Amino acid sequence: MSMVRKLHPQLVRNLREFLSENNISTKKLVIDLEAETIEDFDDYSVDDILSVAGILKPGEAQELLEHIQESREGWRK
């Protein structure tokens, strides 16, 4: 079971500075201290698209891909 914990304001400022310096602009992250990695959740992967592919009508998959690309461009501006 995961728990959400409030961060100290100074720690939040330090983390934002670190992320900015490392060109990480996503809003949701998982920090794995054991693996020493940071994983973001703002981008959609091919697996995300394939998981719903069975319920899409012909042509809807392409529309979904285009929508995702447009959304990504909007976040990066």
Short mmCIF file of C-alpha atoms in Angstrom, two decimals:
data_model
loop_
_atom_site.label_atom_id
_atom_site.label_comp_id
_atom_site.label_asym_id
_atom_site.label_seq_id
_atom_site.Cartn_x
_atom_site.Cartn_y
_atom_site.Cartn_z
CA MET A 1 0.00 0.00 0.00
CA SER A 2 1.43 3.36 -0.98
CA MET A 3 1.16 6.46 1.17
CA VAL A 4 1.16 10.08 0.12
CA ARG A 5 3.19 12.33 2.39
CA LYS A 6 3.49 16.09 2.43
CA LEU A 7 6.99 17.41 1.71
CA HIS A 8 8.70 20.21 3.61
CA PRO A 9 8.54 23.46 1.56
CA GLN A 10 12.35 23.83 1.47
CA LEU A 11 12.71 20.26 0.18
CA VAL A 12 10.15 21.02 -2.55
CA ARG A 13 12.15 24.09 -3.62
CA ASN A 14 15.37 22.05 -3.68
CA LEU A 15 13.75 19.28 -5.71
CA ARG A 16 12.29 21.75 -8.22
CA GLU A 17 15.70 23.36 -8.63
CA PHE A 18 17.34 19.96 -9.14
CA LEU A 19 14.70 18.89 -11.68
CA SER A 20 15.01 22.17 -13.54
CA GLU A 21 18.80 21.86 -13.71
CA ASN A 22 18.37 18.36 -15.15
CA ASN A 23 15.72 19.38 -17.71
CA ILE A 24 12.97 17.35 -16.07
CA SER A 25 9.68 19.20 -16.42
CA THR A 26 7.08 16.56 -15.61
CA LYS A 27 4.76 17.05 -12.68
CA LYS A 28 4.52 13.45 -11.44
CA LEU A 29 7.62 11.42 -10.67
CA VAL A 30 8.63 8.21 -8.97
CA ILE A 31 12.03 8.37 -7.32
CA ASP A 32 13.53 4.92 -6.82
CA LEU A 33 16.40 5.31 -4.39
CA GLU A 34 17.43 1.67 -4.71
CA ALA A 35 17.71 1.80 -8.49
CA GLU A 36 18.83 5.45 -8.36
CA THR A 37 16.35 6.47 -11.04
CA ILE A 38 13.60 9.02 -11.63
CA GLU A 39 10.59 7.90 -13.67
CA ASP A 40 8.03 10.34 -15.03
CA PHE A 41 4.37 9.65 -15.68
CA ASP A 42 3.39 12.57 -17.93
CA ASP A 43 4.22 10.86 -21.21
CA TYR A 44 2.09 8.15 -22.71
CA SER A 45 3.92 5.07 -23.88
CA VAL A 46 3.12 2.72 -26.72
CA ASP A 47 1.95 0.23 -24.08
CA ASP A 48 -0.65 2.74 -22.88
CA ILE A 49 -2.00 3.07 -26.39
CA LEU A 50 -1.94 -0.65 -27.06
CA SER A 51 -3.83 -1.36 -23.85
CA VAL A 52 -6.87 0.41 -25.31
CA ALA A 53 -6.29 -0.53 -28.94
CA GLY A 54 -8.82 -3.35 -28.78
CA ILE A 55 -11.65 -0.92 -28.05
CA LEU A 56 -10.78 1.65 -30.72
CA LYS A 57 -12.58 1.84 -34.04
CA PRO A 58 -10.53 2.06 -37.25
CA GLY A 59 -8.94 5.49 -37.51
CA GLU A 60 -9.38 6.30 -33.84
CA ALA A 61 -5.89 5.01 -32.99
CA GLN A 62 -4.34 7.57 -35.35
CA GLU A 63 -6.50 10.32 -33.88
CA LEU A 64 -5.41 9.29 -30.40
CA LEU A 65 -1.73 9.36 -31.39
CA GLU A 66 -2.14 12.83 -32.90
CA HIS A 67 -3.91 14.06 -29.78
CA ILE A 68 -1.13 12.74 -27.56
CA GLN A 69 1.53 14.39 -29.71
CA GLU A 70 -0.34 17.71 -29.60
CA SER A 71 -0.68 17.42 -25.82
CA ARG A 72 3.03 16.77 -25.43
CA GLU A 73 3.86 19.82 -27.53
CA GLY A 74 1.59 21.95 -25.35
CA TRP A 75 3.34 20.82 -22.14
CA ARG A 76 6.80 21.52 -23.52
CA LYS A 77 6.08 25.12 -24.50
#
